[in-house]
Short mmCIF file of C-alpha atoms in Angstrom, two decimals:
data_model
loop_
_atom_site.label_atom_id
_atom_site.label_comp_id
_atom_site.label_asym_id
_atom_site.label_seq_id
_atom_site.Cartn_x
_atom_site.Cartn_y
_atom_site.Cartn_z
CA MET A 1 94.32 -3.21 -42.30
CA LYS A 2 93.31 -6.72 -41.84
CA LYS A 3 89.53 -7.97 -42.36
CA LYS A 4 88.30 -10.97 -41.23
CA ILE A 5 85.01 -12.86 -41.86
CA VAL A 6 82.12 -12.86 -39.56
CA TYR A 7 78.56 -13.94 -39.54
CA GLN A 8 75.38 -11.49 -38.75
CA CYS A 9 72.10 -12.82 -38.09
CA SER A 10 69.36 -10.63 -40.53
CA LYS A 11 66.98 -10.86 -37.93
CA CYS A 12 68.34 -10.19 -34.47
CA GLY A 13 71.84 -8.93 -35.35
CA TYR A 14 73.99 -11.31 -33.43
CA ILE A 15 77.24 -11.62 -34.78
CA SER A 16 79.02 -15.26 -34.76
CA GLN A 17 82.60 -16.05 -35.57
CA GLY A 18 81.37 -19.15 -37.43
CA PHE A 19 78.41 -20.04 -39.57
CA PHE A 20 75.36 -21.77 -38.06
CA GLY A 21 72.04 -22.97 -40.18
CA LYS A 22 70.21 -21.47 -36.73
CA CYS A 23 70.71 -18.40 -35.15
CA PRO A 24 71.87 -18.81 -31.30
CA SER A 25 70.42 -15.69 -29.96
CA CYS A 26 66.73 -15.61 -32.08
CA GLY A 27 66.36 -19.13 -33.49
CA SER A 28 65.78 -18.18 -36.60
CA TRP A 29 66.85 -20.74 -39.62
CA ASN A 30 69.36 -19.45 -42.49
CA THR A 31 69.81 -15.92 -41.24
CA LEU A 32 73.40 -15.77 -40.68
CA GLU A 33 74.93 -13.71 -43.73
CA GLU A 34 78.69 -13.40 -44.00
CA LYS A 35 80.27 -9.89 -43.40
CA GLU A 36 83.69 -8.50 -43.42
CA LYS A 37 85.07 -6.85 -40.33
CA GLU A 38 87.78 -4.81 -40.12
CA SER A 39 90.31 -5.68 -37.26
CA GLY A 40 93.17 -3.45 -35.57
CA GLY A 41 94.05 0.28 -36.52
CA LYS A 42 92.10 3.55 -35.39
CA ALA A 43 88.07 2.58 -36.06
CA PRO A 44 86.57 5.15 -38.60
CA SER A 45 84.53 7.62 -37.03
CA ASN A 46 80.93 8.77 -38.63
CA SER A 47 80.26 11.75 -36.27
CA LYS A 48 82.01 15.56 -37.00
CA LYS A 49 84.47 16.65 -34.15
CA ILE A 50 82.72 19.01 -32.01
CA LYS A 51 84.80 22.23 -31.46
CA LYS A 52 83.16 23.41 -28.18
CA ASP A 53 83.89 22.86 -24.24
CA ALA A 54 81.42 21.10 -22.07
CA GLN A 55 78.75 23.51 -20.31
CA LYS A 56 77.48 23.63 -16.66
CA LEU A 57 73.98 22.22 -16.59
CA GLN A 58 72.83 25.09 -14.85
CA ALA A 59 74.52 27.57 -17.55
CA VAL A 60 72.55 25.91 -20.27
CA GLU A 61 70.15 28.35 -21.92
CA ILE A 62 66.75 26.81 -23.90
CA SER A 63 65.19 29.26 -26.05
CA SER A 64 61.62 29.68 -26.90
CA ASP A 65 61.58 28.33 -30.44
CA GLU A 66 63.25 25.37 -29.38
CA ARG A 67 59.56 23.57 -30.11
CA VAL A 68 57.73 23.90 -33.69
CA MET A 69 54.00 23.91 -32.80
CA THR A 70 51.69 22.60 -35.85
CA GLY A 71 48.04 23.32 -36.44
CA ILE A 72 47.53 19.79 -35.58
CA GLU A 73 46.47 20.14 -32.10
CA GLU A 74 46.39 16.67 -31.11
CA PHE A 75 49.67 16.14 -32.89
CA ASN A 76 50.87 18.92 -30.88
CA ARG A 77 49.39 17.19 -27.70
CA VAL A 78 51.29 14.08 -28.72
CA MET A 79 54.32 15.28 -29.15
CA GLY A 80 54.65 17.10 -25.65
CA GLY A 81 53.88 20.47 -26.99
CA GLY A 82 54.79 20.47 -30.59
CA ILE A 83 58.34 19.30 -32.60
CA VAL A 84 61.69 20.14 -31.12
CA ARG A 85 63.93 21.23 -33.80
CA ASP A 86 67.00 18.65 -33.17
CA SER A 87 65.18 15.50 -32.69
CA VAL A 88 64.58 12.09 -34.62
CA SER A 89 61.05 10.27 -34.42
CA ILE A 90 59.85 7.37 -35.86
CA LEU A 91 56.14 6.86 -36.65
CA THR A 92 54.97 3.08 -36.93
CA ALA A 93 51.10 1.60 -37.72
CA LYS A 94 50.02 -1.39 -39.39
CA PRO A 95 49.60 -1.05 -43.00
CA GLY A 96 47.02 1.53 -43.82
CA SER A 97 46.77 3.23 -40.61
CA GLY A 98 47.54 6.53 -41.99
CA LYS A 99 51.45 7.00 -41.07
CA SER A 100 52.19 8.62 -44.39
CA THR A 101 48.75 10.64 -44.39
CA LEU A 102 49.51 12.25 -41.28
CA LEU A 103 53.36 12.96 -41.82
CA MET A 104 52.31 14.53 -45.22
CA GLN A 105 49.47 16.74 -43.39
CA VAL A 106 52.68 17.72 -40.96
CA ALA A 107 54.76 18.26 -43.60
CA ASN A 108 52.47 20.62 -45.57
CA ASP A 109 51.25 22.68 -42.41
CA LEU A 110 55.31 23.18 -41.28
CA ALA A 111 55.51 23.96 -45.47
CA ASN A 112 53.08 26.72 -45.02
CA LYS A 113 54.70 27.95 -42.49
CA GLY A 114 57.71 28.56 -44.75
CA MET A 115 59.85 25.74 -43.52
CA ARG A 116 61.37 23.47 -46.25
CA VAL A 117 60.56 19.63 -46.12
CA LEU A 118 62.08 17.08 -47.96
CA TYR A 119 59.78 13.75 -48.03
CA ALA A 120 61.76 10.76 -49.27
CA SER A 121 60.25 7.38 -49.96
CA GLY A 122 61.46 3.91 -50.57
CA GLU A 123 57.82 2.43 -51.09
CA GLU A 124 56.19 5.05 -53.23
CA SER A 125 57.01 6.88 -56.58
CA GLU A 126 56.76 10.73 -56.60
CA THR A 127 53.26 10.57 -58.63
CA GLN A 128 52.17 8.24 -55.62
CA ILE A 129 53.16 10.64 -52.92
CA LYS A 130 51.38 13.55 -55.17
CA MET A 131 48.36 11.77 -55.93
CA ARG A 132 47.91 11.17 -52.23
CA ALA A 133 48.93 14.79 -51.19
CA GLU A 134 46.29 16.45 -53.59
CA ARG A 135 43.50 14.13 -52.30
CA ILE A 136 44.00 15.08 -48.66
CA LEU A 137 45.56 18.66 -48.76
CA ASP A 138 43.38 21.54 -50.34
CA LYS A 139 46.65 23.32 -51.13
CA LEU A 140 50.24 22.06 -51.88
CA SER A 141 52.99 24.21 -50.48
CA ASP A 142 55.76 24.96 -52.96
CA LYS A 143 58.32 24.32 -50.38
CA ILE A 144 57.98 20.11 -50.29
CA TRP A 145 60.50 18.44 -52.10
CA VAL A 146 59.69 14.82 -52.54
CA TYR A 147 62.07 12.24 -53.93
CA SER A 148 61.70 8.45 -54.65
CA VAL A 149 64.68 6.50 -54.12
CA THR A 150 66.24 3.73 -51.54
CA SER A 151 69.70 5.04 -51.46
CA LEU A 152 70.27 7.33 -47.96
CA ASN A 153 73.23 8.42 -49.88
CA SER A 154 71.37 9.97 -52.40
CA VAL A 155 69.03 11.85 -49.91
CA LEU A 156 72.03 12.93 -47.97
CA ASP A 157 72.97 14.73 -51.33
CA GLN A 158 69.77 16.41 -51.44
CA VAL A 159 69.81 17.29 -48.07
CA GLU A 160 72.94 19.29 -48.84
CA LYS A 161 71.13 21.14 -52.09
CA ILE A 162 67.80 21.88 -50.03
CA ASP A 163 68.83 22.30 -46.64
CA PRO A 164 65.30 21.66 -45.21
CA GLN A 165 64.35 22.14 -41.77
CA MET A 166 62.14 18.82 -41.95
CA ILE A 167 63.02 15.41 -43.20
CA ILE A 168 60.77 12.52 -43.67
CA ILE A 169 61.90 8.83 -44.55
CA ASP A 170 59.22 6.61 -45.50
CA SER A 171 60.02 4.06 -44.44
CA ILE A 172 63.77 3.68 -42.53
CA GLN A 173 63.32 -0.45 -43.62
CA THR A 174 63.85 0.38 -47.26
CA PHE A 175 66.89 2.58 -47.18
CA THR A 176 70.66 1.45 -47.35
CA LEU A 177 73.93 3.40 -47.35
CA ASP A 178 76.10 2.74 -50.31
CA GLU A 179 78.97 1.46 -47.58
CA PHE A 180 77.48 -1.47 -46.24
CA PRO A 181 76.64 -4.25 -48.52
CA GLN A 182 73.66 -5.76 -46.22
CA ARG A 183 70.28 -5.94 -48.09
CA PRO A 184 67.41 -3.27 -47.26
CA GLY A 185 65.68 -4.31 -43.94
CA THR A 186 68.78 -6.15 -42.49
CA PRO A 187 69.41 -4.61 -38.76
CA THR A 188 72.74 -3.16 -40.12
CA GLN A 189 71.25 -1.37 -42.88
CA THR A 190 68.34 0.18 -40.78
CA MET A 191 70.65 0.67 -37.63
CA GLU A 192 73.39 2.56 -40.04
CA CYS A 193 70.82 4.69 -41.56
CA ALA A 194 68.84 5.68 -38.68
CA TYR A 195 72.41 6.62 -36.96
CA LYS A 196 73.22 8.86 -40.24
CA MET A 197 69.68 10.54 -39.58
CA THR A 198 70.25 10.85 -36.36
CA GLU A 199 73.73 12.74 -36.89
CA ILE A 200 71.92 14.99 -39.31
CA ALA A 201 69.32 16.01 -36.80
CA LYS A 202 71.66 16.78 -33.93
CA ASP A 203 73.82 19.02 -36.31
CA ILE A 204 74.86 21.84 -33.70
CA GLU A 205 75.16 24.45 -36.82
CA LYS A 206 71.91 23.28 -38.56
CA PRO A 207 69.50 21.08 -35.98
CA ARG A 208 66.81 19.63 -38.36
CA MET A 209 63.44 17.45 -37.23
CA VAL A 210 63.69 13.89 -38.63
CA PHE A 211 60.63 11.70 -38.91
CA LEU A 212 61.14 7.98 -39.83
CA VAL A 213 58.30 5.72 -40.60
CA GLY A 214 59.14 2.43 -39.55
CA GLN A 215 57.18 -0.77 -40.93
CA MET A 216 55.63 -3.05 -38.21
CA THR A 217 55.42 -6.62 -37.56
CA LYS A 218 53.13 -9.50 -37.37
CA GLN A 219 53.50 -9.45 -33.89
CA ASP A 220 52.35 -5.52 -34.29
CA GLU A 221 55.67 -4.57 -32.87
CA LEU A 222 58.16 -2.10 -34.74
CA ALA A 223 59.97 -4.13 -36.94
CA GLY A 224 63.92 -4.24 -36.61
CA VAL A 225 66.35 -4.44 -33.51
CA ARG A 226 65.50 -2.76 -30.10
CA SER A 227 68.45 -0.47 -30.55
CA LEU A 228 66.38 1.38 -33.21
CA GLU A 229 63.75 2.67 -30.47
CA HIS A 230 66.55 3.11 -27.89
CA LEU A 231 68.09 5.57 -30.55
CA VAL A 232 65.25 7.85 -31.63
CA ASP A 233 63.84 10.58 -29.33
CA THR A 234 60.16 10.13 -29.69
CA VAL A 235 58.52 6.61 -30.81
CA LEU A 236 54.74 7.39 -32.05
CA LEU A 237 52.41 4.66 -32.62
CA ILE A 238 49.08 4.94 -34.68
CA GLU A 239 46.30 2.50 -33.51
CA GLY A 240 42.94 1.67 -35.34
CA ASP A 241 40.64 -0.59 -37.06
CA SER A 242 41.05 -0.08 -40.68
CA SER A 243 37.50 -0.85 -40.92
CA GLU A 244 36.65 1.99 -38.23
CA ASP A 245 37.46 6.01 -39.01
CA LEU A 246 38.87 6.28 -35.49
CA ARG A 247 42.55 6.41 -35.04
CA SER A 248 44.36 6.77 -31.80
CA LEU A 249 48.35 8.22 -31.80
CA MET A 250 50.24 7.84 -28.72
CA ALA A 251 53.82 8.04 -27.76
CA THR A 252 55.55 4.83 -26.54
CA LYS A 253 58.40 6.96 -25.64
CA ASN A 254 58.95 10.61 -25.62
CA ARG A 255 62.23 12.49 -24.45
CA TYR A 256 60.63 15.63 -24.37
CA GLY A 257 57.01 14.71 -23.09
CA SER A 258 54.86 12.21 -21.46
CA THR A 259 54.08 8.87 -22.77
CA GLY A 260 50.81 8.46 -21.77
CA GLU A 261 49.09 11.39 -23.95
CA ILE A 262 47.10 10.06 -26.59
CA GLY A 263 45.73 11.92 -29.67
CA PHE A 264 42.50 11.07 -31.40
CA PHE A 265 41.74 11.65 -35.33
CA SER A 266 39.24 10.58 -37.57
CA MET A 267 40.34 9.24 -40.82
CA THR A 268 38.83 10.57 -43.82
CA GLU A 269 39.22 11.06 -47.51
CA LYS A 270 40.63 14.54 -46.47
CA GLY A 271 43.32 12.72 -43.95
CA MET A 272 43.10 12.90 -40.39
CA ILE A 273 41.17 14.86 -38.73
CA SER A 274 41.78 16.03 -35.29
CA ILE A 275 39.09 15.15 -32.83
CA ASP A 276 39.73 18.24 -30.39
CA ASN A 277 36.88 17.27 -28.01
CA PRO A 278 36.85 13.64 -27.58
CA SER A 279 34.24 13.73 -24.85
CA GLU A 280 31.59 14.53 -27.56
CA TYR A 281 32.70 11.85 -29.80
CA PHE A 282 32.67 9.14 -26.97
CA MET A 283 29.35 9.31 -26.04
CA THR A 284 25.75 9.45 -27.29
CA LYS A 285 23.85 12.22 -27.53
CA ARG A 286 20.21 11.66 -25.52
CA SER A 287 17.63 13.85 -24.32
CA ALA A 288 15.97 12.66 -20.89
CA SER A 289 13.24 10.87 -23.07
CA GLU A 290 15.69 9.05 -24.85
CA GLN A 291 17.34 7.35 -22.70
CA VAL A 292 17.94 3.28 -23.30
CA PRO A 293 18.44 0.49 -20.79
CA GLY A 294 22.53 -0.63 -21.39
CA SER A 295 23.83 2.43 -21.16
CA SER A 296 26.05 4.43 -18.72
CA LEU A 297 28.61 6.96 -18.77
CA SER A 298 32.21 7.46 -16.74
CA VAL A 299 35.17 9.73 -17.20
CA ILE A 300 38.53 8.08 -18.08
CA ARG A 301 41.74 9.78 -18.29
CA GLU A 302 43.97 9.30 -21.48
CA GLY A 303 47.01 10.90 -20.62
CA THR A 304 46.47 13.79 -19.10
CA ARG A 305 43.39 14.58 -20.53
CA PRO A 306 39.50 13.50 -18.97
CA ILE A 307 37.29 12.01 -21.47
CA ILE A 308 33.80 11.13 -20.96
CA LEU A 309 33.21 7.55 -22.18
CA GLU A 310 29.95 5.90 -22.96
CA THR A 311 29.92 1.80 -22.13
CA GLU A 312 26.90 -0.03 -23.78
CA ALA A 313 25.74 -3.79 -22.51
CA LEU A 314 23.77 -6.13 -23.26
CA ALA A 315 22.39 -9.00 -21.47
CA SER A 316 20.34 -11.35 -23.02
CA LYS A 317 18.84 -14.90 -22.62
CA THR A 318 21.04 -18.12 -23.11
CA PHE A 319 19.89 -21.26 -24.90
CA LEU A 320 23.22 -23.06 -23.91
CA PRO A 321 24.88 -24.55 -21.24
CA TYR A 322 27.61 -21.94 -20.53
CA PRO A 323 26.57 -18.25 -21.11
CA SER A 324 28.82 -16.08 -23.51
CA ARG A 325 30.97 -13.19 -21.71
CA ILE A 326 31.97 -10.85 -24.81
CA SER A 327 33.82 -7.61 -24.88
CA GLU A 328 35.06 -5.58 -27.40
CA SER A 329 36.73 -2.81 -25.06
CA ILE A 330 37.73 -4.64 -21.91
CA ARG A 331 39.55 -8.06 -21.35
CA ARG A 332 37.17 -11.00 -20.85
CA GLU A 333 38.63 -12.15 -17.58
CA HIS A 334 38.07 -8.59 -16.28
CA LEU A 335 34.43 -8.96 -17.36
CA ASN A 336 33.98 -11.99 -15.50
CA THR A 337 35.47 -10.42 -12.69
CA LEU A 338 32.70 -7.66 -12.98
CA VAL A 339 29.83 -9.92 -13.25
CA SER A 340 31.05 -12.22 -10.54
CA ILE A 341 31.05 -9.06 -8.40
CA LEU A 342 27.46 -8.48 -9.11
CA GLU A 343 26.38 -11.90 -8.55
CA GLU A 344 27.95 -12.07 -5.11
CA ARG A 345 27.85 -8.75 -3.96
CA ALA A 346 24.48 -7.74 -5.21
CA GLY A 347 22.49 -10.77 -5.25
CA ILE A 348 21.52 -10.56 -9.31
CA LYS A 349 22.29 -13.91 -11.07
CA PHE A 350 23.63 -14.33 -14.43
CA LEU A 351 23.64 -17.99 -14.91
CA ASP A 352 21.03 -17.83 -18.01
CA LYS A 353 22.26 -14.60 -19.48
CA ASN A 354 25.10 -13.99 -22.09
CA ILE A 355 26.59 -10.53 -21.41
CA VAL A 356 28.09 -8.12 -24.12
CA VAL A 357 29.74 -5.23 -23.28
CA LYS A 358 31.37 -2.56 -25.77
CA SER A 359 32.37 1.35 -25.54
CA THR A 360 31.09 3.85 -27.94
CA GLY A 361 33.68 4.71 -30.42
CA GLY A 362 35.63 1.06 -29.91
CA ILE A 363 38.04 2.82 -27.36
CA LYS A 364 40.00 0.14 -24.76
CA VAL A 365 39.06 0.85 -21.63
CA LYS A 366 42.36 0.36 -19.50
CA GLU A 367 41.35 2.41 -16.47
CA GLN A 368 39.66 1.14 -13.01
CA ALA A 369 37.59 4.21 -12.86
CA SER A 370 35.32 2.99 -15.46
CA ASN A 371 34.55 -0.32 -13.43
CA LEU A 372 31.15 1.13 -11.75
CA SER A 373 30.00 2.57 -15.18
CA VAL A 374 30.73 -1.17 -16.54
CA MET A 375 28.66 -2.73 -13.97
CA ILE A 376 25.50 -0.50 -13.77
CA SER A 377 25.37 -0.59 -17.80
CA ILE A 378 25.11 -4.21 -17.05
CA VAL A 379 22.22 -4.20 -14.53
CA SER A 380 20.71 -1.60 -16.42
CA SER A 381 19.96 -4.05 -19.42
CA THR A 382 19.40 -6.71 -17.20
CA LEU A 383 16.42 -5.01 -15.16
CA ASN A 384 15.45 -3.21 -18.89
CA LYS A 385 15.67 0.09 -16.94
CA PRO A 386 17.60 3.18 -18.38
CA VAL A 387 20.13 4.92 -16.19
CA GLU A 388 19.10 8.62 -15.41
CA ALA A 389 20.23 11.31 -17.86
CA ASN A 390 22.95 13.50 -16.61
CA SER A 391 24.61 10.78 -14.76
CA VAL A 392 28.26 9.50 -14.63
CA PHE A 393 29.84 7.15 -12.31
CA ILE A 394 33.45 7.19 -11.58
CA ALA A 395 34.62 4.83 -8.69
CA ASP A 396 36.48 1.18 -8.92
CA VAL A 397 34.58 -1.76 -7.37
CA GLY A 398 36.95 -3.89 -5.22
CA LEU A 399 35.95 -7.77 -4.84
CA THR A 400 34.10 -6.96 -1.59
CA GLY A 401 31.60 -4.66 -3.44
CA GLU A 402 32.79 -1.60 -2.15
CA LEU A 403 33.73 1.44 -4.17
CA LYS A 404 37.14 2.67 -4.11
CA ASN A 405 38.89 5.77 -4.58
CA VAL A 406 40.39 6.66 -8.37
CA PRO A 407 43.28 9.21 -8.93
CA SER A 408 42.60 12.46 -10.04
CA LEU A 409 39.26 12.63 -9.58
CA ASP A 410 38.96 16.27 -9.43
CA VAL A 411 39.77 16.43 -12.83
CA ARG A 412 37.43 13.94 -13.91
CA LEU A 413 34.46 15.81 -11.83
CA LYS A 414 35.49 19.05 -13.67
CA GLU A 415 35.06 17.19 -17.07
CA ALA A 416 31.62 16.02 -16.20
CA GLU A 417 30.79 19.62 -14.95
CA ARG A 418 31.95 21.11 -17.92
CA MET A 419 30.02 18.97 -20.50
CA GLY A 420 26.76 19.59 -18.37
CA PHE A 421 25.91 16.46 -16.08
CA LYS A 422 24.05 16.64 -12.81
CA LYS A 423 24.72 13.79 -10.88
CA ALA A 424 28.39 11.93 -10.10
CA TYR A 425 28.47 8.66 -8.31
CA ILE A 426 31.73 8.27 -6.52
CA SER A 427 33.18 6.44 -3.56
CA LYS A 428 32.50 7.66 -0.12
CA TYR A 429 36.09 7.32 0.87
CA ALA A 430 36.95 9.91 -1.88
CA SER A 431 38.60 13.02 -0.38
CA VAL A 432 36.62 16.10 -2.40
CA LYS A 433 34.44 18.78 -1.51
CA GLU A 434 31.22 18.78 -2.83
CA GLU A 435 30.86 22.42 -2.96
CA ASN A 436 33.72 22.77 -5.10
CA TYR A 437 31.13 21.82 -7.64
CA LYS A 438 28.08 24.47 -8.49
CA ASP A 439 26.39 22.68 -11.16
CA LEU A 440 27.16 19.10 -10.20
CA ARG A 441 25.63 17.17 -7.19
CA VAL A 442 28.35 14.75 -6.02
CA LEU A 443 26.98 11.48 -4.45
CA LYS A 444 29.20 9.37 -2.22
CA MET A 445 28.35 5.89 -2.04
CA SER A 446 29.97 2.81 0.09
CA ASN A 447 29.13 -0.11 -2.00
CA ILE A 448 28.00 -1.28 -5.30
CA LEU A 449 24.20 -2.46 -3.83
CA GLU A 450 23.99 0.67 -2.55
CA VAL A 451 24.65 2.68 -5.88
CA ILE A 452 22.18 0.07 -7.76
CA GLN A 453 19.67 0.82 -5.56
CA LYS A 454 19.58 4.46 -5.66
CA VAL A 455 20.04 4.55 -9.36
CA PHE A 456 17.29 1.97 -10.24
CA GLU A 457 15.23 2.89 -7.11
CA ILE A 458 14.89 -1.02 -6.13
#
């Protein structure tokens, strides 16, 4: 079989017949590497021949044990109701966000249920893995095997010996296959290792749960070619400031569930602790006599789950020609839009006011349903009047100042009623029935000025 020389970019995987100093595809310099490519003959196959016939879709049976539930509820939620037995998932995040910690907790939970787990790491030694496990786990299971190596061939040998139901590869960019001469982290090695682990997971006779840890680039993206994301079944992302305890786990891709689900965790010395009732986490509990100016509450949706979210605002006098608009939770352009609506439609001037807005817990506010709450918190701080206790604001606000309806309003109102709120301000155009809520008074308003007059009695 003849071989010819080609040149492949180590950054994007582009293949060229000739050498270039600069990759024609991604523009990187000195990234083309020489590679031998077989030409002619029969291409080798990495997959086993499957000896079975195709089935009609209607005849395919799905057993109740296709998913494996862990004891971590927030993790189960993001995965779509548990881990599918023959799935490949990749977890990525910034360094120190808790990737290895979370997977070790999942591994120990499944091992305590009798499953064998192989944890292969190309970044840490067995001693380092043991030290972290002892720190975050109360009791180590005897069904977890750890293996510190960068050769995926050696890992495959251990898979044959141990026969684990769950395999963790930490991280996929550090592993190599002996059949390929490229260095670790190159697109060829990363993709070939991922292909091999997919083959292991999808084995018909012995399906396995495979989790790959993926490194993140400076642009906060999964390192490697985009094909890696297309290959796996689930792409998980951990977000959170390393200086804060809050961590959010989301699925940017999930073939077996919703991509909108988000799980919340608190990062502690004992690992990632599930926040099973986020509504209590993202609001400050105050009595009626402790209400302070500049705070209001709304009900947002993260995935399918409604969450009570507190927005805080501070309006202070500026001594500069141009007042500041600062927000940690919403985009600055969006904040400027809401302030402009208040000025033009409610008659409140902010030319001499600095405005700072943030959300409790540091969660990013992406939904329009919180617009009314943000505006009320700004007005509350400006007038130095607190919002009445046990009130929530659930509406979008248009450029005309009119309140707009929001999706899933019934679900949001049910959550507000469950949490003990007594009043909910919504758009008069919302098609909800007030009589459906026994302990919650639903107030339908037409515009932002009407809400301000009602709340602050002006």
